[in-house]
Backbone as XML, in Angstrom:
<?xml version="1.0"?>
<chain id="A" units="angstrom">
  <residue number="1" name="PRO">
    <atom name="N" x="0.903" y="-1.604" z="-0.003"/>
    <atom name="CA" x="-0.374" y="-0.231" z="-0.310"/>
    <atom name="C" x="0.883" y="1.646" z="-0.074"/>
  </residue>
  <residue number="2" name="PHE">
    <atom name="N" x="2.247" y="1.165" z="0.514"/>
    <atom name="CA" x="2.686" y="2.366" z="0.116"/>
    <atom name="C" x="3.644" y="2.918" z="-0.428"/>
  </residue>
  <residue number="3" name="SER">
    <atom name="N" x="3.617" y="1.468" z="-1.684"/>
    <atom name="CA" x="5.187" y="1.309" z="-2.579"/>
    <atom name="C" x="4.301" y="2.871" z="-3.764"/>
  </residue>
  <residue number="4" name="VAL">
    <atom name="N" x="3.082" y="3.129" z="-2.895"/>
    <atom name="CA" x="2.755" y="4.521" z="-3.937"/>
    <atom name="C" x="3.793" y="5.496" z="-4.390"/>
  </residue>
  <residue number="5" name="PHE">
    <atom name="N" x="3.794" y="5.836" z="-2.958"/>
    <atom name="CA" x="4.252" y="7.005" z="-1.539"/>
    <atom name="C" x="6.070" y="6.821" z="-2.739"/>
  </residue>
  <residue number="6" name="THR">
    <atom name="N" x="6.337" y="6.103" z="-2.981"/>
    <atom name="CA" x="8.069" y="5.912" z="-2.460"/>
    <atom name="C" x="8.622" y="5.880" z="-4.091"/>
  </residue>
  <residue number="7" name="ARG">
    <atom name="N" x="9.341" y="6.843" z="-4.833"/>
    <atom name="CA" x="9.731" y="6.885" z="-5.698"/>
    <atom name="C" x="11.646" y="6.667" z="-6.607"/>
  </residue>
  <residue number="8" name="SER">
    <atom name="N" x="11.532" y="5.852" z="-7.111"/>
    <atom name="CA" x="12.977" y="4.854" z="-7.503"/>
    <atom name="C" x="13.721" y="7.058" z="-8.089"/>
  </residue>
  <residue number="9" name="ALA">
    <atom name="N" x="15.276" y="6.262" z="-7.268"/>
    <atom name="CA" x="16.503" y="7.311" z="-7.609"/>
    <atom name="C" x="17.120" y="6.813" z="-8.819"/>
  </residue>
  <residue number="10" name="PHE">
    <atom name="N" x="17.080" y="5.601" z="-9.511"/>
    <atom name="CA" x="17.596" y="5.533" z="-10.790"/>
    <atom name="C" x="16.579" y="5.211" z="-12.359"/>
  </residue>
  <residue number="11" name="VAL">
    <atom name="N" x="15.273" y="5.411" z="-12.011"/>
    <atom name="CA" x="14.930" y="5.811" z="-12.804"/>
    <atom name="C" x="14.216" y="7.165" z="-13.226"/>
  </residue>
  <residue number="12" name="ALA">
    <atom name="N" x="14.349" y="8.150" z="-13.989"/>
    <atom name="CA" x="13.731" y="9.499" z="-13.777"/>
    <atom name="C" x="13.117" y="9.745" z="-14.798"/>
  </residue>
  <residue number="13" name="ARG">
    <atom name="N" x="12.933" y="8.434" z="-16.216"/>
    <atom name="CA" x="11.932" y="8.315" z="-17.110"/>
    <atom name="C" x="12.286" y="7.330" z="-17.700"/>
  </residue>
  <residue number="14" name="LYS">
    <atom name="N" x="11.539" y="6.848" z="-18.840"/>
    <atom name="CA" x="11.283" y="5.605" z="-19.024"/>
    <atom name="C" x="11.958" y="5.926" z="-20.677"/>
  </residue>
  <residue number="15" name="PRO">
    <atom name="N" x="12.186" y="4.786" z="-20.995"/>
    <atom name="CA" x="14.308" y="5.239" z="-22.126"/>
    <atom name="C" x="13.524" y="4.622" z="-23.677"/>
  </residue>
  <residue number="16" name="ASN">
    <atom name="N" x="13.692" y="6.193" z="-24.504"/>
    <atom name="CA" x="13.232" y="5.776" z="-25.261"/>
    <atom name="C" x="13.602" y="4.824" z="-26.764"/>
  </residue>
  <residue number="17" name="TYR">
    <atom name="N" x="12.905" y="3.744" z="-26.368"/>
    <atom name="CA" x="13.619" y="3.551" z="-27.563"/>
    <atom name="C" x="13.677" y="3.255" z="-29.440"/>
  </residue>
  <residue number="18" name="ALA">
    <atom name="N" x="13.107" y="4.274" z="-29.723"/>
    <atom name="CA" x="13.128" y="4.908" z="-31.230"/>
    <atom name="C" x="14.395" y="5.643" z="-31.651"/>
  </residue>
  <residue number="19" name="GLN">
    <atom name="N" x="14.509" y="6.677" z="-30.203"/>
    <atom name="CA" x="16.028" y="7.147" z="-30.248"/>
    <atom name="C" x="17.061" y="6.838" z="-28.966"/>
  </residue>
  <residue number="20" name="PRO">
    <atom name="N" x="17.961" y="5.839" z="-30.003"/>
    <atom name="CA" x="18.825" y="5.494" z="-29.155"/>
    <atom name="C" x="19.998" y="6.393" z="-28.679"/>
  </residue>
  <residue number="21" name="ASN">
    <atom name="N" x="20.356" y="6.175" z="-27.539"/>
    <atom name="CA" x="21.937" y="7.034" z="-27.173"/>
    <atom name="C" x="22.851" y="7.033" z="-27.994"/>
  </residue>
  <residue number="22" name="TRP">
    <atom name="N" x="23.601" y="7.382" z="-28.954"/>
    <atom name="CA" x="24.197" y="7.028" z="-29.911"/>
    <atom name="C" x="25.830" y="7.647" z="-29.732"/>
  </residue>
  <residue number="23" name="LEU">
    <atom name="N" x="25.640" y="7.826" z="-28.382"/>
    <atom name="CA" x="26.974" y="8.707" z="-28.052"/>
    <atom name="C" x="27.041" y="7.359" z="-27.054"/>
  </residue>
  <residue number="24" name="GLY">
    <atom name="N" x="26.508" y="7.144" z="-26.341"/>
    <atom name="CA" x="26.816" y="5.932" z="-25.445"/>
    <atom name="C" x="27.313" y="4.919" z="-25.896"/>
  </residue>
  <residue number="25" name="VAL">
    <atom name="N" x="26.487" y="4.111" z="-27.480"/>
    <atom name="CA" x="26.740" y="3.462" z="-28.692"/>
    <atom name="C" x="27.866" y="3.448" z="-29.235"/>
  </residue>
  <residue number="26" name="GLY">
    <atom name="N" x="28.323" y="4.654" z="-29.573"/>
    <atom name="CA" x="29.811" y="5.069" z="-30.464"/>
    <atom name="C" x="30.905" y="5.081" z="-29.085"/>
  </residue>
  <residue number="27" name="LEU">
    <atom name="N" x="30.841" y="5.359" z="-27.919"/>
    <atom name="CA" x="31.605" y="4.741" z="-26.634"/>
    <atom name="C" x="31.339" y="4.084" z="-26.740"/>
  </residue>
  <residue number="28" name="ALA">
    <atom name="N" x="31.346" y="3.158" z="-26.254"/>
    <atom name="CA" x="30.594" y="1.646" z="-26.171"/>
    <atom name="C" x="32.085" y="0.729" z="-27.861"/>
  </residue>
  <residue number="29" name="PHE">
    <atom name="N" x="31.127" y="0.995" z="-28.499"/>
    <atom name="CA" x="32.226" y="0.125" z="-29.467"/>
    <atom name="C" x="33.660" y="0.682" z="-30.080"/>
  </residue>
  <residue number="30" name="GLY">
    <atom name="N" x="33.516" y="2.237" z="-29.708"/>
    <atom name="CA" x="34.994" y="2.830" z="-29.427"/>
    <atom name="C" x="36.105" y="1.484" z="-29.097"/>
  </residue>
  <residue number="31" name="THR">
    <atom name="N" x="35.247" y="1.000" z="-27.798"/>
    <atom name="CA" x="36.104" y="0.941" z="-26.427"/>
    <atom name="C" x="36.355" y="-0.172" z="-26.598"/>
  </residue>
  <residue number="32" name="SER">
    <atom name="N" x="35.627" y="-0.663" z="-27.205"/>
    <atom name="CA" x="35.358" y="-2.179" z="-27.060"/>
    <atom name="C" x="37.172" y="-2.239" z="-28.993"/>
  </residue>
  <residue number="33" name="ALA">
    <atom name="N" x="36.601" y="-1.454" z="-29.603"/>
    <atom name="CA" x="37.129" y="-1.407" z="-30.757"/>
    <atom name="C" x="38.793" y="-1.221" z="-31.048"/>
  </residue>
  <residue number="34" name="ALA">
    <atom name="N" x="38.922" y="-0.301" z="-29.185"/>
    <atom name="CA" x="40.766" y="0.436" z="-29.351"/>
    <atom name="C" x="40.756" y="-1.307" z="-28.250"/>
  </residue>
  <residue number="35" name="LEU">
    <atom name="N" x="40.539" y="-1.844" z="-27.969"/>
    <atom name="CA" x="40.948" y="-2.267" z="-26.800"/>
    <atom name="C" x="41.365" y="-4.065" z="-27.466"/>
  </residue>
  <residue number="36" name="TRP">
    <atom name="N" x="40.932" y="-4.383" z="-28.937"/>
    <atom name="CA" x="41.047" y="-5.573" z="-29.487"/>
    <atom name="C" x="42.176" y="-5.013" z="-30.152"/>
  </residue>
  <residue number="37" name="ALA">
    <atom name="N" x="42.075" y="-3.949" z="-30.949"/>
    <atom name="CA" x="43.136" y="-3.592" z="-32.004"/>
    <atom name="C" x="45.025" y="-3.168" z="-30.345"/>
  </residue>
  <residue number="38" name="PHE">
    <atom name="N" x="44.519" y="-3.037" z="-29.446"/>
    <atom name="CA" x="45.508" y="-2.860" z="-28.627"/>
    <atom name="C" x="46.091" y="-4.154" z="-28.451"/>
  </residue>
  <residue number="39" name="LEU">
    <atom name="N" x="44.707" y="-5.435" z="-28.172"/>
    <atom name="CA" x="45.191" y="-6.839" z="-27.962"/>
    <atom name="C" x="45.930" y="-7.534" z="-28.683"/>
  </residue>
  <residue number="40" name="ILE">
    <atom name="N" x="45.533" y="-6.827" z="-30.190"/>
    <atom name="CA" x="46.111" y="-7.604" z="-30.658"/>
    <atom name="C" x="47.652" y="-7.191" z="-31.402"/>
  </residue>
  <residue number="41" name="LYS">
    <atom name="N" x="47.608" y="-5.889" z="-30.851"/>
    <atom name="CA" x="49.295" y="-5.431" z="-31.208"/>
    <atom name="C" x="50.337" y="-6.558" z="-30.905"/>
  </residue>
  <residue number="42" name="GLN">
    <atom name="N" x="49.839" y="-5.702" z="-28.644"/>
    <atom name="CA" x="50.591" y="-6.544" z="-28.416"/>
    <atom name="C" x="50.424" y="-7.863" z="-28.544"/>
  </residue>
  <residue number="43" name="HIS">
    <atom name="N" x="50.319" y="-8.916" z="-28.875"/>
    <atom name="CA" x="49.915" y="-10.667" z="-29.054"/>
    <atom name="C" x="51.266" y="-10.029" z="-30.366"/>
  </residue>
  <residue number="44" name="ASN">
    <atom name="N" x="50.836" y="-9.489" z="-31.003"/>
    <atom name="CA" x="51.734" y="-9.858" z="-32.699"/>
    <atom name="C" x="53.721" y="-9.056" z="-31.994"/>
  </residue>
  <residue number="45" name="GLU">
    <atom name="N" x="53.518" y="-8.836" z="-31.513"/>
    <atom name="CA" x="55.053" y="-8.346" z="-30.788"/>
    <atom name="C" x="54.963" y="-9.604" z="-30.055"/>
  </residue>
  <residue number="46" name="ASP">
    <atom name="N" x="54.443" y="-9.816" z="-28.949"/>
    <atom name="CA" x="54.668" y="-11.267" z="-28.417"/>
    <atom name="C" x="54.906" y="-12.489" z="-29.432"/>
  </residue>
  <residue number="47" name="VAL">
    <atom name="N" x="54.669" y="-12.687" z="-30.415"/>
    <atom name="CA" x="54.805" y="-13.517" z="-30.685"/>
    <atom name="C" x="55.839" y="-12.888" z="-31.154"/>
  </residue>
  <residue number="48" name="ILE">
    <atom name="N" x="56.952" y="-12.237" z="-32.270"/>
    <atom name="CA" x="57.659" y="-11.273" z="-32.761"/>
    <atom name="C" x="58.943" y="-12.268" z="-31.795"/>
  </residue>
  <residue number="49" name="GLU">
    <atom name="N" x="58.684" y="-11.406" z="-29.562"/>
    <atom name="CA" x="59.152" y="-11.517" z="-29.203"/>
    <atom name="C" x="59.723" y="-13.492" z="-28.726"/>
  </residue>
  <residue number="50" name="TYR">
    <atom name="N" x="59.363" y="-14.049" z="-28.627"/>
    <atom name="CA" x="58.810" y="-15.053" z="-28.785"/>
    <atom name="C" x="59.527" y="-15.807" z="-29.859"/>
  </residue>
  <residue number="51" name="GLU">
    <atom name="N" x="59.243" y="-15.649" z="-31.199"/>
    <atom name="CA" x="60.488" y="-15.992" z="-32.723"/>
    <atom name="C" x="61.532" y="-15.367" z="-31.849"/>
  </residue>
  <residue number="52" name="ARG">
    <atom name="N" x="61.478" y="-14.463" z="-31.399"/>
    <atom name="CA" x="63.193" y="-14.174" z="-31.668"/>
    <atom name="C" x="63.858" y="-14.901" z="-30.233"/>
  </residue>
  <residue number="53" name="ARG">
    <atom name="N" x="63.686" y="-14.956" z="-29.217"/>
    <atom name="CA" x="64.413" y="-15.436" z="-28.528"/>
    <atom name="C" x="64.996" y="-17.531" z="-28.340"/>
  </residue>
  <residue number="54" name="GLN">
    <atom name="N" x="63.293" y="-17.737" z="-29.535"/>
    <atom name="CA" x="63.649" y="-19.077" z="-30.107"/>
    <atom name="C" x="64.825" y="-19.613" z="-30.812"/>
  </residue>
  <residue number="55" name="HIS">
    <atom name="N" x="64.660" y="-18.482" z="-31.510"/>
    <atom name="CA" x="66.699" y="-18.819" z="-32.599"/>
    <atom name="C" x="67.107" y="-18.464" z="-31.671"/>
  </residue>
  <residue number="56" name="GLU">
    <atom name="N" x="67.289" y="-17.535" z="-31.245"/>
    <atom name="CA" x="68.951" y="-16.942" z="-30.932"/>
    <atom name="C" x="69.110" y="-18.372" z="-28.973"/>
  </residue>
  <residue number="57" name="ARG">
    <atom name="N" x="68.128" y="-19.066" z="-28.980"/>
    <atom name="CA" x="68.529" y="-20.560" z="-28.400"/>
    <atom name="C" x="69.304" y="-21.129" z="-29.427"/>
  </residue>
  <residue number="58" name="GLN">
    <atom name="N" x="68.748" y="-21.107" z="-30.431"/>
    <atom name="CA" x="68.842" y="-22.430" z="-31.375"/>
    <atom name="C" x="70.425" y="-22.414" z="-31.922"/>
  </residue>
  <residue number="59" name="HIS">
    <atom name="N" x="71.043" y="-20.440" z="-32.062"/>
    <atom name="CA" x="71.564" y="-19.945" z="-32.657"/>
    <atom name="C" x="73.105" y="-20.892" z="-31.481"/>
  </residue>
  <residue number="60" name="LYS">
    <atom name="N" x="73.838" y="-21.613" z="-32.101"/>
    <atom name="CA" x="75.059" y="-22.796" z="-31.284"/>
    <atom name="C" x="76.493" y="-22.114" z="-32.319"/>
  </residue>
  <residue number="61" name="CYS">
    <atom name="N" x="77.096" y="-21.263" z="-31.724"/>
    <atom name="CA" x="78.093" y="-20.941" z="-32.599"/>
    <atom name="C" x="79.280" y="-20.605" z="-32.038"/>
  </residue>
  <residue number="62" name="THR">
    <atom name="N" x="80.210" y="-21.062" z="-31.925"/>
    <atom name="CA" x="81.768" y="-21.024" z="-31.352"/>
    <atom name="C" x="82.052" y="-19.370" z="-31.440"/>
  </residue>
  <residue number="63" name="GLY">
    <atom name="N" x="81.811" y="-18.394" z="-32.386"/>
    <atom name="CA" x="82.586" y="-17.366" z="-32.861"/>
    <atom name="C" x="81.648" y="-16.536" z="-31.803"/>
  </residue>
  <residue number="64" name="CYS">
    <atom name="N" x="80.496" y="-16.694" z="-30.809"/>
    <atom name="CA" x="80.262" y="-15.961" z="-30.862"/>
    <atom name="C" x="79.919" y="-15.913" z="-28.960"/>
  </residue>
  <residue number="65" name="SER">
    <atom name="N" x="80.493" y="-16.410" z="-28.198"/>
    <atom name="CA" x="81.166" y="-16.612" z="-27.173"/>
    <atom name="C" x="82.520" y="-16.755" z="-26.668"/>
  </residue>
</chain>
């Protein structure tokens, strides 16, 4: 009976699904794309470093040491 007088602090108005929040959508997709780009770049650098270390480990010549 008392819920009629209570008001939620989180819902000020009903969402309008006909007009999406394009700023929020752009930020979400942009952030996701930036994170994927960073992860792919980091992965490629790690693979190059791994291959370099593998090549150094296999390199056994007497003139280097």
